[in-house]
PDB file of N, CA and C in Angstrom:
ATOM      1  N   UNK A   1     -24.970  -4.329  10.841  1.00 63.00           N
ATOM      2  CA  UNK A   1     -24.356  -3.066  11.227  1.00 63.00           C
ATOM      3  C   UNK A   1     -23.421  -2.601  10.121  1.00 63.00           C
ATOM      4  N   UNK A   2     -23.388  -1.323   9.895  1.00 82.00           N
ATOM      5  CA  UNK A   2     -22.588  -0.748   8.821  1.00 82.00           C
ATOM      6  C   UNK A   2     -21.158  -0.488   9.295  1.00 82.00           C
ATOM      7  N   UNK A   3     -20.214  -0.680   8.407  1.00 91.00           N
ATOM      8  CA  UNK A   3     -18.814  -0.333   8.666  1.00 91.00           C
ATOM      9  C   UNK A   3     -18.672   1.183   8.519  1.00 91.00           C
ATOM     10  N   UNK A   4     -17.973   1.828   9.438  1.00 94.00           N
ATOM     11  CA  UNK A   4     -17.751   3.264   9.372  1.00 94.00           C
ATOM     12  C   UNK A   4     -16.354   3.511   8.807  1.00 94.00           C
ATOM     13  N   UNK A   5     -16.284   4.377   7.807  1.00 96.00           N
ATOM     14  CA  UNK A   5     -15.021   4.697   7.150  1.00 96.00           C
ATOM     15  C   UNK A   5     -14.807   6.199   7.217  1.00 96.00           C
ATOM     16  N   UNK A   6     -13.655   6.603   7.751  1.00 97.00           N
ATOM     17  CA  UNK A   6     -13.276   8.009   7.763  1.00 97.00           C
ATOM     18  C   UNK A   6     -12.453   8.278   6.509  1.00 97.00           C
ATOM     19  N   UNK A   7     -12.772   9.372   5.823  1.00 97.00           N
ATOM     20  CA  UNK A   7     -12.106   9.719   4.567  1.00 97.00           C
ATOM     21  C   UNK A   7     -11.700  11.185   4.600  1.00 97.00           C
ATOM     22  N   UNK A   8     -10.485  11.462   4.175  1.00 97.00           N
ATOM     23  CA  UNK A   8     -10.057  12.846   3.956  1.00 97.00           C
ATOM     24  C   UNK A   8     -10.091  13.058   2.452  1.00 97.00           C
ATOM     25  N   UNK A   9     -11.025  13.882   2.002  1.00 97.00           N
ATOM     26  CA  UNK A   9     -11.276  14.068   0.573  1.00 97.00           C
ATOM     27  C   UNK A   9     -10.541  15.294   0.036  1.00 97.00           C
ATOM     28  N   UNK A  10      -9.874  15.103  -1.097  1.00 96.00           N
ATOM     29  CA  UNK A  10      -9.238  16.207  -1.811  1.00 96.00           C
ATOM     30  C   UNK A  10      -9.976  16.401  -3.134  1.00 96.00           C
ATOM     31  N   UNK A  11     -10.836  17.425  -3.226  1.00 96.00           N
ATOM     32  CA  UNK A  11     -11.516  17.692  -4.506  1.00 96.00           C
ATOM     33  C   UNK A  11     -10.552  18.348  -5.485  1.00 96.00           C
ATOM     34  N   UNK A  12     -10.899  18.327  -6.756  1.00 95.00           N
ATOM     35  CA  UNK A  12     -10.051  18.868  -7.825  1.00 95.00           C
ATOM     36  C   UNK A  12      -8.647  18.275  -7.754  1.00 95.00           C
ATOM     37  N   UNK A  13      -8.595  16.967  -7.478  1.00 90.00           N
ATOM     38  CA  UNK A  13      -7.309  16.283  -7.322  1.00 90.00           C
ATOM     39  C   UNK A  13      -6.698  15.828  -8.631  1.00 90.00           C
ATOM     40  N   UNK A  14      -7.321  16.153  -9.757  1.00 91.00           N
ATOM     41  CA  UNK A  14      -6.775  15.790 -11.053  1.00 91.00           C
ATOM     42  C   UNK A  14      -7.228  14.428 -11.550  1.00 91.00           C
ATOM     43  N   UNK A  15      -7.501  13.526 -10.629  1.00 92.00           N
ATOM     44  CA  UNK A  15      -7.958  12.174 -10.982  1.00 92.00           C
ATOM     45  C   UNK A  15      -8.666  11.596  -9.772  1.00 92.00           C
ATOM     46  N   UNK A  16      -9.413  10.526  -9.985  1.00 95.00           N
ATOM     47  CA  UNK A  16     -10.026   9.817  -8.866  1.00 95.00           C
ATOM     48  C   UNK A  16      -9.066   8.724  -8.423  1.00 95.00           C
ATOM     49  N   UNK A  17      -8.757   8.684  -7.137  1.00 96.00           N
ATOM     50  CA  UNK A  17      -7.841   7.662  -6.651  1.00 96.00           C
ATOM     51  C   UNK A  17      -7.628   7.728  -5.154  1.00 96.00           C
ATOM     52  N   UNK A  18      -6.933   6.713  -4.650  1.00 96.00           N
ATOM     53  CA  UNK A  18      -6.618   6.610  -3.231  1.00 96.00           C
ATOM     54  C   UNK A  18      -5.148   6.915  -3.042  1.00 96.00           C
ATOM     55  N   UNK A  19      -4.846   7.737  -2.040  1.00 95.00           N
ATOM     56  CA  UNK A  19      -3.460   8.075  -1.718  1.00 95.00           C
ATOM     57  C   UNK A  19      -2.980   7.345  -0.477  1.00 95.00           C
ATOM     58  N   UNK A  20      -3.741   6.357  -0.019  1.00 96.00           N
ATOM     59  CA  UNK A  20      -3.324   5.535   1.115  1.00 96.00           C
ATOM     60  C   UNK A  20      -4.007   5.924   2.414  1.00 96.00           C
ATOM     61  N   UNK A  21      -3.568   5.263   3.481  1.00 97.00           N
ATOM     62  CA  UNK A  21      -4.101   5.487   4.818  1.00 97.00           C
ATOM     63  C   UNK A  21      -3.209   6.445   5.582  1.00 97.00           C
ATOM     64  N   UNK A  22      -3.772   7.141   6.555  1.00 96.00           N
ATOM     65  CA  UNK A  22      -3.020   8.017   7.458  1.00 96.00           C
ATOM     66  C   UNK A  22      -3.716   7.989   8.813  1.00 96.00           C
ATOM     67  N   UNK A  23      -3.051   8.559   9.812  1.00 96.00           N
ATOM     68  CA  UNK A  23      -3.616   8.646  11.154  1.00 96.00           C
ATOM     69  C   UNK A  23      -3.862  10.102  11.514  1.00 96.00           C
ATOM     70  N   UNK A  24      -5.002  10.371  12.175  1.00 92.00           N
ATOM     71  CA  UNK A  24      -5.258  11.736  12.632  1.00 92.00           C
ATOM     72  C   UNK A  24      -4.510  11.974  13.951  1.00 92.00           C
ATOM     73  N   UNK A  25      -4.686  13.133  14.547  1.00 92.00           N
ATOM     74  CA  UNK A  25      -3.969  13.503  15.762  1.00 92.00           C
ATOM     75  C   UNK A  25      -4.291  12.575  16.936  1.00 92.00           C
ATOM     76  N   UNK A  26      -5.454  11.947  16.914  1.00 93.00           N
ATOM     77  CA  UNK A  26      -5.858  11.036  17.989  1.00 93.00           C
ATOM     78  C   UNK A  26      -5.502   9.584  17.691  1.00 93.00           C
ATOM     79  N   UNK A  27      -4.815   9.336  16.560  1.00 93.00           N
ATOM     80  CA  UNK A  27      -4.396   7.987  16.215  1.00 93.00           C
ATOM     81  C   UNK A  27      -5.439   7.160  15.485  1.00 93.00           C
ATOM     82  N   UNK A  28      -6.505   7.796  15.021  1.00 94.00           N
ATOM     83  CA  UNK A  28      -7.546   7.073  14.270  1.00 94.00           C
ATOM     84  C   UNK A  28      -7.184   7.074  12.785  1.00 94.00           C
ATOM     85  N   UNK A  29      -7.386   5.926  12.152  1.00 95.00           N
ATOM     86  CA  UNK A  29      -7.046   5.785  10.728  1.00 95.00           C
ATOM     87  C   UNK A  29      -8.105   6.430   9.848  1.00 95.00           C
ATOM     88  N   UNK A  30      -7.649   7.062   8.766  1.00 97.00           N
ATOM     89  CA  UNK A  30      -8.552   7.569   7.738  1.00 97.00           C
ATOM     90  C   UNK A  30      -7.928   7.310   6.376  1.00 97.00           C
ATOM     91  N   UNK A  31      -8.782   7.214   5.369  1.00 97.00           N
ATOM     92  CA  UNK A  31      -8.363   6.954   3.996  1.00 97.00           C
ATOM     93  C   UNK A  31      -8.258   8.278   3.248  1.00 97.00           C
ATOM     94  N   UNK A  32      -7.132   8.489   2.567  1.00 97.00           N
ATOM     95  CA  UNK A  32      -6.948   9.715   1.781  1.00 97.00           C
ATOM     96  C   UNK A  32      -7.414   9.427   0.356  1.00 97.00           C
ATOM     97  N   UNK A  33      -8.422  10.172  -0.083  1.00 97.00           N
ATOM     98  CA  UNK A  33      -9.008   9.976  -1.415  1.00 97.00           C
ATOM     99  C   UNK A  33      -9.026  11.302  -2.148  1.00 97.00           C
ATOM    100  N   UNK A  34      -8.714  11.268  -3.438  1.00 97.00           N
ATOM    101  CA  UNK A  34      -8.823  12.470  -4.270  1.00 97.00           C
ATOM    102  C   UNK A  34      -9.810  12.186  -5.397  1.00 97.00           C
ATOM    103  N   UNK A  35     -10.545  13.219  -5.776  1.00 97.00           N
ATOM    104  CA  UNK A  35     -11.473  13.119  -6.908  1.00 97.00           C
ATOM    105  C   UNK A  35     -11.243  14.313  -7.820  1.00 97.00           C
ATOM    106  N   UNK A  36     -11.571  14.154  -9.070  1.00 96.00           N
ATOM    107  CA  UNK A  36     -11.381  15.224 -10.045  1.00 96.00           C
ATOM    108  C   UNK A  36     -12.459  16.302  -9.935  1.00 96.00           C
ATOM    109  N   UNK A  37     -13.596  15.959  -9.371  1.00 96.00           N
ATOM    110  CA  UNK A  37     -14.731  16.892  -9.287  1.00 96.00           C
ATOM    111  C   UNK A  37     -14.446  18.049  -8.334  1.00 96.00           C
ATOM    112  N   UNK A  38     -15.015  19.221  -8.621  1.00 95.00           N
ATOM    113  CA  UNK A  38     -14.849  20.374  -7.722  1.00 95.00           C
ATOM    114  C   UNK A  38     -15.804  20.272  -6.529  1.00 95.00           C
ATOM    115  N   UNK A  39     -15.498  20.993  -5.456  1.00 92.00           N
ATOM    116  CA  UNK A  39     -16.367  20.957  -4.270  1.00 92.00           C
ATOM    117  C   UNK A  39     -17.544  21.922  -4.404  1.00 92.00           C
ATOM    118  N   UNK A  40     -18.308  21.785  -5.471  1.00 92.00           N
ATOM    119  CA  UNK A  40     -19.424  22.687  -5.748  1.00 92.00           C
ATOM    120  C   UNK A  40     -20.709  21.863  -5.829  1.00 92.00           C
ATOM    121  N   UNK A  41     -21.730  22.294  -5.103  1.00 93.00           N
ATOM    122  CA  UNK A  41     -23.054  21.644  -5.131  1.00 93.00           C
ATOM    123  C   UNK A  41     -22.985  20.146  -4.859  1.00 93.00           C
ATOM    124  N   UNK A  42     -22.057  19.718  -4.001  1.00 93.00           N
ATOM    125  CA  UNK A  42     -21.967  18.310  -3.639  1.00 93.00           C
ATOM    126  C   UNK A  42     -21.349  17.407  -4.688  1.00 93.00           C
ATOM    127  N   UNK A  43     -20.761  17.988  -5.736  1.00 95.00           N
ATOM    128  CA  UNK A  43     -20.194  17.172  -6.816  1.00 95.00           C
ATOM    129  C   UNK A  43     -19.054  16.288  -6.323  1.00 95.00           C
ATOM    130  N   UNK A  44     -18.208  16.807  -5.442  1.00 96.00           N
ATOM    131  CA  UNK A  44     -17.088  16.012  -4.935  1.00 96.00           C
ATOM    132  C   UNK A  44     -17.594  14.869  -4.056  1.00 96.00           C
ATOM    133  N   UNK A  45     -18.621  15.113  -3.250  1.00 96.00           N
ATOM    134  CA  UNK A  45     -19.192  14.042  -2.425  1.00 96.00           C
ATOM    135  C   UNK A  45     -19.807  12.951  -3.294  1.00 96.00           C
ATOM    136  N   UNK A  46     -20.506  13.348  -4.340  1.00 96.00           N
ATOM    137  CA  UNK A  46     -21.101  12.384  -5.261  1.00 96.00           C
ATOM    138  C   UNK A  46     -20.023  11.554  -5.934  1.00 96.00           C
ATOM    139  N   UNK A  47     -18.932  12.206  -6.350  1.00 97.00           N
ATOM    140  CA  UNK A  47     -17.818  11.496  -6.975  1.00 97.00           C
ATOM    141  C   UNK A  47     -17.155  10.544  -5.983  1.00 97.00           C
ATOM    142  N   UNK A  48     -17.053  10.959  -4.727  1.00 97.00           N
ATOM    143  CA  UNK A  48     -16.478  10.093  -3.689  1.00 97.00           C
ATOM    144  C   UNK A  48     -17.304   8.830  -3.513  1.00 97.00           C
ATOM    145  N   UNK A  49     -18.617   8.987  -3.404  1.00 97.00           N
ATOM    146  CA  UNK A  49     -19.503   7.836  -3.228  1.00 97.00           C
ATOM    147  C   UNK A  49     -19.398   6.899  -4.428  1.00 97.00           C
ATOM    148  N   UNK A  50     -19.400   7.456  -5.639  1.00 97.00           N
ATOM    149  CA  UNK A  50     -19.290   6.628  -6.850  1.00 97.00           C
ATOM    150  C   UNK A  50     -17.953   5.892  -6.878  1.00 97.00           C
ATOM    151  N   UNK A  51     -16.871   6.569  -6.510  1.00 97.00           N
ATOM    152  CA  UNK A  51     -15.545   5.950  -6.516  1.00 97.00           C
ATOM    153  C   UNK A  51     -15.467   4.810  -5.496  1.00 97.00           C
ATOM    154  N   UNK A  52     -15.962   5.048  -4.273  1.00 97.00           N
ATOM    155  CA  UNK A  52     -15.926   4.005  -3.253  1.00 97.00           C
ATOM    156  C   UNK A  52     -16.800   2.813  -3.639  1.00 97.00           C
ATOM    157  N   UNK A  53     -17.973   3.089  -4.195  1.00 97.00           N
ATOM    158  CA  UNK A  53     -18.864   2.003  -4.618  1.00 97.00           C
ATOM    159  C   UNK A  53     -18.193   1.130  -5.678  1.00 97.00           C
ATOM    160  N   UNK A  54     -17.541   1.757  -6.628  1.00 96.00           N
ATOM    161  CA  UNK A  54     -16.852   1.004  -7.681  1.00 96.00           C
ATOM    162  C   UNK A  54     -15.678   0.212  -7.103  1.00 96.00           C
ATOM    163  N   UNK A  55     -14.903   0.839  -6.221  1.00 96.00           N
ATOM    164  CA  UNK A  55     -13.739   0.179  -5.633  1.00 96.00           C
ATOM    165  C   UNK A  55     -14.125  -1.010  -4.759  1.00 96.00           C
ATOM    166  N   UNK A  56     -15.226  -0.873  -4.024  1.00 96.00           N
ATOM    167  CA  UNK A  56     -15.665  -1.927  -3.106  1.00 96.00           C
ATOM    168  C   UNK A  56     -16.663  -2.888  -3.745  1.00 96.00           C
ATOM    169  N   UNK A  57     -17.066  -2.594  -4.982  1.00 95.00           N
ATOM    170  CA  UNK A  57     -18.035  -3.425  -5.717  1.00 95.00           C
ATOM    171  C   UNK A  57     -19.347  -3.566  -4.947  1.00 95.00           C
ATOM    172  N   UNK A  58     -19.855  -2.412  -4.502  1.00 96.00           N
ATOM    173  CA  UNK A  58     -21.154  -2.359  -3.827  1.00 96.00           C
ATOM    174  C   UNK A  58     -21.983  -1.266  -4.497  1.00 96.00           C
ATOM    175  N   UNK A  59     -23.312  -1.296  -4.340  1.00 97.00           N
ATOM    176  CA  UNK A  59     -24.131  -0.229  -4.937  1.00 97.00           C
ATOM    177  C   UNK A  59     -23.918   1.100  -4.206  1.00 97.00           C
ATOM    178  N   UNK A  60     -24.072   2.185  -4.933  1.00 97.00           N
ATOM    179  CA  UNK A  60     -23.933   3.512  -4.318  1.00 97.00           C
ATOM    180  C   UNK A  60     -24.923   3.710  -3.181  1.00 97.00           C
ATOM    181  N   UNK A  61     -26.077   3.064  -3.271  1.00 97.00           N
ATOM    182  CA  UNK A  61     -27.095   3.201  -2.224  1.00 97.00           C
ATOM    183  C   UNK A  61     -26.645   2.570  -0.906  1.00 97.00           C
ATOM    184  N   UNK A  62     -25.586   1.771  -0.911  1.00 97.00           N
ATOM    185  CA  UNK A  62     -25.069   1.147   0.310  1.00 97.00           C
ATOM    186  C   UNK A  62     -24.104   2.071   1.058  1.00 97.00           C
ATOM    187  N   UNK A  63     -23.873   3.278   0.528  1.00 97.00           N
ATOM    188  CA  UNK A  63     -22.944   4.229   1.144  1.00 97.00           C
ATOM    189  C   UNK A  63     -23.726   5.471   1.567  1.00 97.00           C
ATOM    190  N   UNK A  64     -23.585   5.838   2.851  1.00 96.00           N
ATOM    191  CA  UNK A  64     -24.241   7.030   3.381  1.00 96.00           C
ATOM    192  C   UNK A  64     -23.200   7.962   3.978  1.00 96.00           C
ATOM    193  N   UNK A  65     -23.324   9.230   3.694  1.00 96.00           N
ATOM    194  CA  UNK A  65     -22.458  10.244   4.290  1.00 96.00           C
ATOM    195  C   UNK A  65     -23.023  10.568   5.671  1.00 96.00           C
ATOM    196  N   UNK A  66     -22.345  10.111   6.731  1.00 96.00           N
ATOM    197  CA  UNK A  66     -22.847  10.274   8.094  1.00 96.00           C
ATOM    198  C   UNK A  66     -22.445  11.615   8.694  1.00 96.00           C
ATOM    199  N   UNK A  67     -21.286  12.142   8.291  1.00 96.00           N
ATOM    200  CA  UNK A  67     -20.814  13.412   8.853  1.00 96.00           C
ATOM    201  C   UNK A  67     -19.789  14.027   7.909  1.00 96.00           C
ATOM    202  N   UNK A  68     -19.722  15.357   7.911  1.00 94.00           N
ATOM    203  CA  UNK A  68     -18.702  16.056   7.153  1.00 94.00           C
ATOM    204  C   UNK A  68     -19.082  16.430   5.741  1.00 94.00           C
ATOM    205  N   UNK A  69     -20.348  16.727   5.518  1.00 94.00           N
ATOM    206  CA  UNK A  69     -20.804  17.042   4.157  1.00 94.00           C
ATOM    207  C   UNK A  69     -19.988  18.162   3.515  1.00 94.00           C
ATOM    208  N   UNK A  70     -19.637  19.192   4.283  1.00 93.00           N
ATOM    209  CA  UNK A  70     -18.876  20.311   3.717  1.00 93.00           C
ATOM    210  C   UNK A  70     -17.431  20.342   4.211  1.00 93.00           C
ATOM    211  N   UNK A  71     -17.027  19.367   5.015  1.00 94.00           N
ATOM    212  CA  UNK A  71     -15.660  19.324   5.541  1.00 94.00           C
ATOM    213  C   UNK A  71     -14.799  18.393   4.697  1.00 94.00           C
ATOM    214  N   UNK A  72     -13.491  18.523   4.810  1.00 94.00           N
ATOM    215  CA  UNK A  72     -12.596  17.618   4.088  1.00 94.00           C
ATOM    216  C   UNK A  72     -12.585  16.232   4.711  1.00 94.00           C
ATOM    217  N   UNK A  73     -12.716  16.166   6.042  1.00 96.00           N
ATOM    218  CA  UNK A  73     -12.753  14.876   6.727  1.00 96.00           C
ATOM    219  C   UNK A  73     -14.207  14.443   6.848  1.00 96.00           C
ATOM    220  N   UNK A  74     -14.506  13.298   6.289  1.00 96.00           N
ATOM    221  CA  UNK A  74     -15.882  12.803   6.227  1.00 96.00           C
ATOM    222  C   UNK A  74     -15.975  11.447   6.905  1.00 96.00           C
ATOM    223  N   UNK A  75     -17.164  11.134   7.394  1.00 97.00           N
ATOM    224  CA  UNK A  75     -17.427   9.816   7.954  1.00 97.00           C
ATOM    225  C   UNK A  75     -18.543   9.196   7.135  1.00 97.00           C
ATOM    226  N   UNK A  76     -18.262   8.008   6.588  1.00 97.00           N
ATOM    227  CA  UNK A  76     -19.241   7.325   5.747  1.00 97.00           C
ATOM    228  C   UNK A  76     -19.622   5.996   6.375  1.00 97.00           C
ATOM    229  N   UNK A  77     -20.871   5.616   6.215  1.00 97.00           N
ATOM    230  CA  UNK A  77     -21.350   4.316   6.659  1.00 97.00           C
ATOM    231  C   UNK A  77     -21.525   3.448   5.423  1.00 97.00           C
ATOM    232  N   UNK A  78     -20.919   2.264   5.466  1.00 96.00           N
ATOM    233  CA  UNK A  78     -20.918   1.357   4.324  1.00 96.00           C
ATOM    234  C   UNK A  78     -21.664   0.085   4.698  1.00 96.00           C
ATOM    235  N   UNK A  79     -22.785  -0.184   4.054  1.00 96.00           N
ATOM    236  CA  UNK A  79     -23.557  -1.401   4.304  1.00 96.00           C
ATOM    237  C   UNK A  79     -22.956  -2.565   3.525  1.00 96.00           C
ATOM    238  N   UNK A  80     -22.888  -3.722   4.175  1.00 93.00           N
ATOM    239  CA  UNK A  80     -22.411  -4.922   3.500  1.00 93.00           C
ATOM    240  C   UNK A  80     -20.905  -4.962   3.302  1.00 93.00           C
ATOM    241  N   UNK A  81     -20.172  -4.147   4.053  1.00 93.00           N
ATOM    242  CA  UNK A  81     -18.715  -4.083   3.926  1.00 93.00           C
ATOM    243  C   UNK A  81     -18.104  -4.317   5.298  1.00 93.00           C
ATOM    244  N   UNK A  82     -17.074  -5.152   5.339  1.00 91.00           N
ATOM    245  CA  UNK A  82     -16.363  -5.404   6.585  1.00 91.00           C
ATOM    246  C   UNK A  82     -14.932  -4.907   6.501  1.00 91.00           C
ATOM    247  N   UNK A  83     -14.196  -4.997   7.608  1.00 92.00           N
ATOM    248  CA  UNK A  83     -12.798  -4.566   7.612  1.00 92.00           C
ATOM    249  C   UNK A  83     -11.943  -5.283   6.567  1.00 92.00           C
ATOM    250  N   UNK A  84     -12.221  -6.565   6.334  1.00 92.00           N
ATOM    251  CA  UNK A  84     -11.448  -7.317   5.333  1.00 92.00           C
ATOM    252  C   UNK A  84     -11.672  -6.770   3.928  1.00 92.00           C
ATOM    253  N   UNK A  85     -12.893  -6.329   3.635  1.00 93.00           N
ATOM    254  CA  UNK A  85     -13.197  -5.748   2.324  1.00 93.00           C
ATOM    255  C   UNK A  85     -12.410  -4.459   2.119  1.00 93.00           C
ATOM    256  N   UNK A  86     -12.309  -3.639   3.168  1.00 94.00           N
ATOM    257  CA  UNK A  86     -11.552  -2.391   3.071  1.00 94.00           C
ATOM    258  C   UNK A  86     -10.067  -2.680   2.861  1.00 94.00           C
ATOM    259  N   UNK A  87      -9.547  -3.684   3.553  1.00 94.00           N
ATOM    260  CA  UNK A  87      -8.137  -4.054   3.390  1.00 94.00           C
ATOM    261  C   UNK A  87      -7.864  -4.543   1.980  1.00 94.00           C
ATOM    262  N   UNK A  88      -8.771  -5.367   1.439  1.00 93.00           N
ATOM    263  CA  UNK A  88      -8.589  -5.872   0.072  1.00 93.00           C
ATOM    264  C   UNK A  88      -8.593  -4.731  -0.947  1.00 93.00           C
ATOM    265  N   UNK A  89      -9.476  -3.763  -0.768  1.00 94.00           N
ATOM    266  CA  UNK A  89      -9.620  -2.685  -1.749  1.00 94.00           C
ATOM    267  C   UNK A  89      -8.549  -1.607  -1.605  1.00 94.00           C
ATOM    268  N   UNK A  90      -8.156  -1.280  -0.355  1.00 95.00           N
ATOM    269  CA  UNK A  90      -7.295  -0.108  -0.131  1.00 95.00           C
ATOM    270  C   UNK A  90      -6.003  -0.397   0.612  1.00 95.00           C
ATOM    271  N   UNK A  91      -5.757  -1.659   0.944  1.00 94.00           N
ATOM    272  CA  UNK A  91      -4.550  -2.015   1.680  1.00 94.00           C
ATOM    273  C   UNK A  91      -4.787  -1.977   3.182  1.00 94.00           C
ATOM    274  N   UNK A  92      -3.805  -2.476   3.940  1.00 94.00           N
ATOM    275  CA  UNK A  92      -3.983  -2.537   5.402  1.00 94.00           C
ATOM    276  C   UNK A  92      -3.952  -1.159   6.043  1.00 94.00           C
ATOM    277  N   UNK A  93      -4.750  -1.017   7.094  1.00 90.00           N
ATOM    278  CA  UNK A  93      -4.758   0.230   7.860  1.00 90.00           C
ATOM    279  C   UNK A  93      -3.474   0.319   8.689  1.00 90.00           C
ATOM    280  N   UNK A  94      -3.023   1.538   8.970  1.00 89.00           N
ATOM    281  CA  UNK A  94      -1.803   1.676   9.796  1.00 89.00           C
ATOM    282  C   UNK A  94      -2.053   1.262  11.237  1.00 89.00           C
TER     283      UNK A  94
END
């Protein structure tokens, strides 16, 4: 089963990086990520997948965009990744 990761993406963020975890209005955790790519023709989504793959040391093919292709809040499915892997790469969830 794939781990589901919620991400709030900021395109044209000046650099690729993680700004930490936050909680949405319902108390669900999401990861704040910024990428330098613009939100044009899926470039920011592609940069997000590449950044997460590099950070988690998994192939890009192990990451699927499940929801939010054009929204800032996205849901990704990560194959071969568990909660401990996310904590190691991005710190503990709130």
